[in-house]
Amino acid sequence: MASPAVVYTTAGLLLHSPSMILTHDVILAEIAKGRLAIEPLAPEQIGPASIDLHLGDEIRVFDDGTDPIEVTEDADYRAVTRVRRLDDVYLLKPGETIHAITRERLHLPPDIGGWL
């Protein structure tokens, strides 16, 4: 059986959910324990239940085409994308997909996930 998600207690109540949203205090506790790492990180980036991240200076724009991309161990995203510097506004077209990186580097333990 898989180990349960991290359990927190608040006001004597036992909270356990594999899909719970982490609060500000829980985010800080996970950082203090070293389970969650974000570099660089300023205190004001931590919200009530989120961490604000910054978009990097480049994005990868997928080439035009309607052919499906086969996802394999040796697939190379560079073959189907082009780099675009974000010197100015970028207008994302309907149906277009881009890959972007953040200025921050994140480490999440296996029992914590997030959306970007």
Tab-separated table of N, CA and C in Angstrom:
chain	number	residue	atom	x	y	z
A	1	MET	N	0.844	-1.179	0.000
A	1	MET	CA	0.000	0.000	0.000
A	1	MET	C	0.884	1.235	0.000
A	2	ALA	N	0.516	2.247	-0.774
A	2	ALA	CA	1.302	3.474	-0.854
A	2	ALA	C	1.205	4.241	0.452
A	3	SER	N	2.268	4.939	0.776
A	3	SER	CA	2.249	5.731	2.004
A	3	SER	C	1.304	6.905	1.831
A	4	PRO	N	0.630	7.315	2.898
A	4	PRO	CA	-0.328	8.409	2.787
A	4	PRO	C	0.381	9.734	2.564
A	5	ALA	N	-0.377	10.700	2.080
A	5	ALA	CA	0.161	12.044	1.921
A	5	ALA	C	0.508	12.599	3.296
A	6	VAL	N	1.265	13.657	3.314
A	6	VAL	CA	1.659	14.278	4.572
A	6	VAL	C	0.406	14.679	5.337
A	7	VAL	N	0.405	14.444	6.621
A	7	VAL	CA	-0.748	14.751	7.465
A	7	VAL	C	-0.417	15.966	8.321
A	8	TYR	N	-1.318	16.923	8.377
A	8	TYR	CA	-1.145	18.127	9.186
A	8	TYR	C	-2.274	18.196	10.202
A	9	THR	N	-1.989	18.768	11.351
A	9	THR	CA	-3.046	18.965	12.329
A	9	THR	C	-3.269	20.455	12.515
A	10	THR	N	-4.524	20.815	12.634
A	10	THR	CA	-4.892	22.199	12.861
A	10	THR	C	-6.008	22.203	13.892
A	11	ALA	N	-5.815	22.898	14.963
A	11	ALA	CA	-6.818	23.006	16.030
A	11	ALA	C	-7.318	21.630	16.459
A	12	GLY	N	-6.400	20.667	16.537
A	12	GLY	CA	-6.768	19.340	16.992
A	12	GLY	C	-7.427	18.461	15.943
A	13	LEU	N	-7.644	18.991	14.742
A	13	LEU	CA	-8.265	18.204	13.687
A	13	LEU	C	-7.191	17.545	12.837
A	14	LEU	N	-7.429	16.320	12.449
A	14	LEU	CA	-6.503	15.600	11.585
A	14	LEU	C	-6.921	15.828	10.137
A	15	LEU	N	-6.033	16.389	9.352
A	15	LEU	CA	-6.320	16.659	7.948
A	15	LEU	C	-5.485	15.731	7.086
A	16	HIS	N	-6.101	15.059	6.161
A	16	HIS	CA	-5.367	14.188	5.246
A	16	HIS	C	-6.116	14.142	3.928
A	17	SER	N	-5.458	14.514	2.882
A	17	SER	CA	-6.054	14.408	1.563
A	17	SER	C	-4.947	14.397	0.531
A	18	PRO	N	-4.964	13.425	-0.378
A	18	PRO	CA	-3.934	13.405	-1.409
A	18	PRO	C	-4.103	14.531	-2.421
A	19	SER	N	-5.204	15.267	-2.344
A	19	SER	CA	-5.415	16.348	-3.303
A	19	SER	C	-5.703	17.677	-2.613
A	20	MET	N	-5.213	17.853	-1.397
A	20	MET	CA	-5.485	19.098	-0.693
A	20	MET	C	-4.629	20.233	-1.248
A	21	ILE	N	-5.115	21.439	-1.113
A	21	ILE	CA	-4.381	22.632	-1.521
A	21	ILE	C	-3.570	23.096	-0.322
A	22	LEU	N	-2.290	23.345	-0.543
A	22	LEU	CA	-1.428	23.777	0.559
A	22	LEU	C	-1.665	25.248	0.868
A	23	THR	N	-1.823	25.554	2.134
A	23	THR	CA	-2.001	26.932	2.571
A	23	THR	C	-0.644	27.612	2.722
A	24	HIS	N	-0.669	28.902	2.925
A	24	HIS	CA	0.547	29.696	3.115
A	24	HIS	C	1.440	29.099	4.195
A	25	ASP	N	0.845	28.794	5.350
A	25	ASP	CA	1.631	28.251	6.466
A	25	ASP	C	2.204	26.871	6.153
A	26	VAL	N	1.445	26.041	5.446
A	26	VAL	CA	1.931	24.711	5.087
A	26	VAL	C	3.054	24.823	4.061
A	27	ILE	N	2.922	25.734	3.110
A	27	ILE	CA	3.999	25.967	2.136
A	27	ILE	C	5.277	26.352	2.869
A	28	LEU	N	5.167	27.284	3.818
A	28	LEU	CA	6.346	27.700	4.593
A	28	LEU	C	6.930	26.531	5.381
A	29	ALA	N	6.067	25.692	5.951
A	29	ALA	CA	6.542	24.535	6.721
A	29	ALA	C	7.278	23.547	5.818
A	30	GLU	N	6.760	23.312	4.625
A	30	GLU	CA	7.412	22.392	3.684
A	30	GLU	C	8.768	22.942	3.242
A	31	ILE	N	8.864	24.235	3.061
A	31	ILE	CA	10.148	24.860	2.710
A	31	ILE	C	11.123	24.720	3.871
A	32	ALA	N	10.655	24.987	5.089
A	32	ALA	CA	11.522	24.897	6.276
A	32	ALA	C	12.046	23.477	6.478
A	33	LYS	N	11.223	22.469	6.152
A	33	LYS	CA	11.640	21.075	6.293
A	33	LYS	C	12.558	20.628	5.161
A	34	GLY	N	12.673	21.458	4.122
A	34	GLY	CA	13.510	21.102	2.984
A	34	GLY	C	12.830	20.191	1.977
A	35	ARG	N	11.547	19.920	2.180
A	35	ARG	CA	10.825	19.063	1.231
A	35	ARG	C	10.444	19.821	-0.036
A	36	LEU	N	10.239	21.109	0.078
A	36	LEU	CA	9.881	21.969	-1.043
A	36	LEU	C	10.985	23.005	-1.178
A	37	ALA	N	11.569	23.111	-2.365
A	37	ALA	CA	12.655	24.069	-2.577
A	37	ALA	C	12.373	24.885	-3.830
A	38	ILE	N	12.508	26.200	-3.705
A	38	ILE	CA	12.318	27.116	-4.825
A	38	ILE	C	13.429	28.150	-4.746
A	39	GLU	N	14.190	28.265	-5.822
A	39	GLU	CA	15.303	29.218	-5.864
A	39	GLU	C	15.266	30.000	-7.160
A	40	PRO	N	15.369	31.301	-7.121
A	40	PRO	CA	15.279	32.163	-5.948
A	40	PRO	C	13.818	32.285	-5.496
A	41	LEU	N	13.635	32.682	-4.258
A	41	LEU	CA	12.294	32.857	-3.708
A	41	LEU	C	12.298	34.017	-2.731
A	42	ALA	N	11.440	34.996	-2.988
A	42	ALA	CA	11.235	36.115	-2.069
A	42	ALA	C	9.967	35.833	-1.261
A	43	PRO	N	9.937	36.222	0.010
A	43	PRO	CA	8.759	35.939	0.854
A	43	PRO	C	7.441	36.417	0.248
A	44	GLU	N	7.461	37.534	-0.467
A	44	GLU	CA	6.214	38.066	-1.030
A	44	GLU	C	5.676	37.238	-2.201
A	45	GLN	N	6.440	36.254	-2.684
A	45	GLN	CA	5.958	35.371	-3.749
A	45	GLN	C	4.990	34.316	-3.222
A	46	ILE	N	4.979	34.102	-1.912
A	46	ILE	CA	4.104	33.083	-1.328
A	46	ILE	C	2.767	33.726	-0.983
A	47	GLY	N	1.713	33.218	-1.633
A	47	GLY	CA	0.373	33.742	-1.413
A	47	GLY	C	-0.399	32.887	-0.422
A	48	PRO	N	-1.714	33.122	-0.285
A	48	PRO	CA	-2.535	32.358	0.650
A	48	PRO	C	-2.552	30.856	0.356
A	49	ALA	N	-2.443	30.470	-0.913
A	49	ALA	CA	-2.427	29.048	-1.282
A	49	ALA	C	-1.705	28.862	-2.619
A	50	SER	N	-0.645	29.654	-2.818
A	50	SER	CA	0.070	29.589	-4.090
A	50	SER	C	1.464	30.183	-3.938
A	51	ILE	N	2.273	29.968	-4.965
A	51	ILE	CA	3.592	30.590	-5.047
A	51	ILE	C	3.673	31.248	-6.416
A	52	ASP	N	3.913	32.541	-6.449
A	52	ASP	CA	4.036	33.260	-7.708
A	52	ASP	C	5.399	32.979	-8.325
A	53	LEU	N	5.399	32.621	-9.601
A	53	LEU	CA	6.630	32.364	-10.337
A	53	LEU	C	6.763	33.388	-11.456
A	54	HIS	N	7.972	33.561	-11.949
A	54	HIS	CA	8.248	34.533	-13.002
A	54	HIS	C	8.598	33.817	-14.298
A	55	LEU	N	8.024	34.280	-15.388
A	55	LEU	CA	8.318	33.723	-16.696
A	55	LEU	C	9.747	34.077	-17.080
A	56	GLY	N	10.463	33.122	-17.656
A	56	GLY	CA	11.834	33.354	-18.104
A	56	GLY	C	11.880	34.237	-19.342
A	57	ASP	N	13.056	34.374	-19.932
A	57	ASP	CA	13.261	35.274	-21.067
A	57	ASP	C	13.006	34.627	-22.422
A	58	GLU	N	12.808	33.315	-22.446
A	58	GLU	CA	12.597	32.616	-23.709
A	58	GLU	C	11.429	31.647	-23.596
A	59	ILE	N	10.788	31.433	-24.736
A	59	ILE	CA	9.772	30.393	-24.843
A	59	ILE	C	10.126	29.522	-26.044
A	60	ARG	N	9.560	28.346	-26.094
A	60	ARG	CA	9.685	27.485	-27.275
A	60	ARG	C	8.299	27.385	-27.890
A	61	VAL	N	8.206	27.799	-29.153
A	61	VAL	CA	6.945	27.789	-29.885
A	61	VAL	C	6.936	26.562	-30.784
A	62	PHE	N	5.871	25.788	-30.728
A	62	PHE	CA	5.771	24.606	-31.576
A	62	PHE	C	5.596	25.024	-33.031
A	63	ASP	N	6.283	24.322	-33.929
A	63	ASP	CA	6.170	24.585	-35.360
A	63	ASP	C	4.743	24.340	-35.811
A	64	ASP	N	4.354	25.048	-36.885
A	64	ASP	CA	3.029	24.828	-37.460
A	64	ASP	C	2.937	23.404	-37.978
A	65	GLY	N	1.792	22.848	-37.880
A	65	GLY	CA	1.599	21.487	-38.377
A	65	GLY	C	0.512	20.806	-37.588
A	66	THR	N	-0.122	19.869	-38.209
A	66	THR	CA	-1.217	19.175	-37.545
A	66	THR	C	-0.862	17.731	-37.227
A	67	ASP	N	0.340	17.315	-37.606
A	67	ASP	CA	0.736	15.939	-37.328
A	67	ASP	C	0.942	15.742	-35.837
A	68	PRO	N	0.474	14.626	-35.310
A	68	PRO	CA	0.719	14.346	-33.891
A	68	PRO	C	2.211	14.150	-33.639
A	69	ILE	N	2.629	14.475	-32.445
A	69	ILE	CA	4.023	14.300	-32.046
A	69	ILE	C	4.094	13.035	-31.210
A	70	GLU	N	4.913	12.098	-31.645
A	70	GLU	CA	5.062	10.853	-30.905
A	70	GLU	C	5.942	11.104	-29.686
A	71	VAL	N	5.440	10.749	-28.530
A	71	VAL	CA	6.183	10.943	-27.286
A	71	VAL	C	6.906	9.641	-26.967
A	72	THR	N	8.228	9.691	-27.065
A	72	THR	CA	9.068	8.532	-26.779
A	72	THR	C	10.227	8.979	-25.900
A	73	GLU	N	10.972	8.026	-25.382
A	73	GLU	CA	12.129	8.343	-24.534
A	73	GLU	C	13.154	9.199	-25.264
A	74	ASP	N	13.319	8.974	-26.575
A	74	ASP	CA	14.335	9.714	-27.318
A	74	ASP	C	13.751	10.865	-28.139
A	75	ALA	N	12.487	11.236	-27.885
A	75	ALA	CA	11.881	12.364	-28.595
A	75	ALA	C	12.648	13.643	-28.266
A	76	ASP	N	12.845	14.480	-29.266
A	76	ASP	CA	13.592	15.726	-29.082
A	76	ASP	C	12.673	16.903	-29.386
A	77	TYR	N	12.248	17.596	-28.346
A	77	TYR	CA	11.337	18.724	-28.517
A	77	TYR	C	11.952	19.813	-29.391
A	78	ARG	N	13.282	19.882	-29.458
A	78	ARG	CA	13.942	20.915	-30.268
A	78	ARG	C	13.676	20.721	-31.758
A	79	ALA	N	13.320	19.495	-32.147
A	79	ALA	CA	13.047	19.220	-33.557
A	79	ALA	C	11.693	19.777	-34.001
A	80	VAL	N	10.793	20.051	-33.078
A	80	VAL	CA	9.449	20.519	-33.440
A	80	VAL	C	9.112	21.877	-32.831
A	81	THR	N	10.108	22.547	-32.264
A	81	THR	CA	9.893	23.874	-31.676
A	81	THR	C	10.984	24.830	-32.134
A	82	ARG	N	10.703	26.112	-31.966
A	82	ARG	CA	11.719	27.134	-32.220
A	82	ARG	C	11.754	28.074	-31.013
A	83	VAL	N	12.941	28.591	-30.724
A	83	VAL	CA	13.118	29.483	-29.572
A	83	VAL	C	12.677	30.885	-29.962
A	84	ARG	N	11.971	31.521	-29.048
A	84	ARG	CA	11.547	32.907	-29.251
A	84	ARG	C	11.882	33.672	-27.977
A	85	ARG	N	12.694	34.721	-28.109
A	85	ARG	CA	13.017	35.572	-26.962
A	85	ARG	C	11.812	36.441	-26.637
A	86	LEU	N	11.602	36.683	-25.376
A	86	LEU	CA	10.473	37.512	-24.944
A	86	LEU	C	10.945	38.937	-24.697
A	87	ASP	N	11.375	39.590	-25.766
A	87	ASP	CA	11.799	40.988	-25.663
A	87	ASP	C	10.601	41.924	-25.657
A	88	ASP	N	9.480	41.444	-26.157
A	88	ASP	CA	8.279	42.248	-26.292
A	88	ASP	C	7.081	41.348	-25.995
A	89	VAL	N	5.914	41.848	-26.211
A	89	VAL	CA	4.687	41.087	-25.988
A	89	VAL	C	4.640	39.904	-26.948
A	90	TYR	N	4.168	38.760	-26.465
A	90	TYR	CA	3.943	37.607	-27.335
A	90	TYR	C	2.460	37.280	-27.286
A	91	LEU	N	1.825	37.275	-28.450
A	91	LEU	CA	0.402	36.973	-28.539
A	91	LEU	C	0.234	35.489	-28.850
A	92	LEU	N	-0.310	34.757	-27.915
A	92	LEU	CA	-0.550	33.325	-28.090
A	92	LEU	C	-1.802	33.145	-28.938
A	93	LYS	N	-1.653	32.484	-30.076
A	93	LYS	CA	-2.763	32.305	-31.011
A	93	LYS	C	-3.669	31.161	-30.543
A	94	PRO	N	-4.952	31.191	-30.925
A	94	PRO	CA	-5.850	30.088	-30.564
A	94	PRO	C	-5.296	28.754	-31.064
A	95	GLY	N	-5.283	27.758	-30.210
A	95	GLY	CA	-4.801	26.435	-30.574
A	95	GLY	C	-3.292	26.283	-30.557
A	96	GLU	N	-2.567	27.358	-30.317
A	96	GLU	CA	-1.103	27.302	-30.313
A	96	GLU	C	-0.604	26.808	-28.958
A	97	THR	N	0.475	26.058	-28.986
A	97	THR	CA	1.092	25.552	-27.767
A	97	THR	C	2.505	26.093	-27.666
A	98	ILE	N	2.877	26.520	-26.480
A	98	ILE	CA	4.252	26.945	-26.231
A	98	ILE	C	4.767	26.226	-24.989
A	99	HIS	N	6.060	26.153	-24.866
A	99	HIS	CA	6.707	25.708	-23.630
A	99	HIS	C	7.469	26.897	-23.095
A	100	ALA	N	7.375	27.118	-21.815
A	100	ALA	CA	8.080	28.229	-21.191
A	100	ALA	C	8.796	27.719	-19.951
A	101	ILE	N	9.807	28.443	-19.538
A	101	ILE	CA	10.489	28.115	-18.289
A	101	ILE	C	10.302	29.272	-17.325
A	102	THR	N	10.461	28.973	-16.071
A	102	THR	CA	10.387	30.014	-15.058
A	102	THR	C	11.797	30.434	-14.675
A	103	ARG	N	11.899	31.601	-14.081
A	103	ARG	CA	13.200	32.039	-13.558
A	103	ARG	C	13.590	31.195	-12.347
A	104	GLU	N	12.589	30.702	-11.651
A	104	GLU	CA	12.825	29.891	-10.462
A	104	GLU	C	13.041	28.429	-10.838
A	105	ARG	N	13.794	27.748	-10.010
A	105	ARG	CA	13.966	26.298	-10.116
A	105	ARG	C	13.239	25.682	-8.928
A	106	LEU	N	12.465	24.636	-9.191
A	106	LEU	CA	11.636	24.027	-8.153
A	106	LEU	C	12.029	22.582	-7.908
A	107	HIS	N	11.906	22.170	-6.655
A	107	HIS	CA	12.014	20.756	-6.283
A	107	HIS	C	10.781	20.432	-5.455
A	108	LEU	N	10.008	19.461	-5.928
A	108	LEU	CA	8.812	19.016	-5.221
A	108	LEU	C	8.985	17.551	-4.841
A	109	PRO	N	8.601	17.180	-3.617
A	109	PRO	CA	8.640	15.761	-3.256
A	109	PRO	C	7.537	15.014	-4.013
A	110	PRO	N	7.583	13.693	-4.027
A	110	PRO	CA	6.613	12.915	-4.807
A	110	PRO	C	5.155	13.107	-4.403
A	111	ASP	N	4.896	13.529	-3.176
A	111	ASP	CA	3.507	13.657	-2.731
A	111	ASP	C	2.968	15.081	-2.824
A	112	ILE	N	3.697	15.972	-3.484
A	112	ILE	CA	3.219	17.341	-3.706
A	112	ILE	C	3.290	17.615	-5.199
A	113	GLY	N	2.217	18.169	-5.740
A	113	GLY	CA	2.171	18.531	-7.154
A	113	GLY	C	1.654	19.946	-7.296
A	114	GLY	N	1.695	20.463	-8.489
A	114	GLY	CA	1.203	21.810	-8.705
A	114	GLY	C	0.903	22.061	-10.169
A	115	TRP	N	0.258	23.173	-10.429
A	115	TRP	CA	-0.057	23.605	-11.789
A	115	TRP	C	0.732	24.855	-12.095
A	116	LEU	N	1.224	24.913	-13.315
A	116	LEU	CA	1.907	26.128	-13.781
A	116	LEU	C	1.065	26.785	-14.833
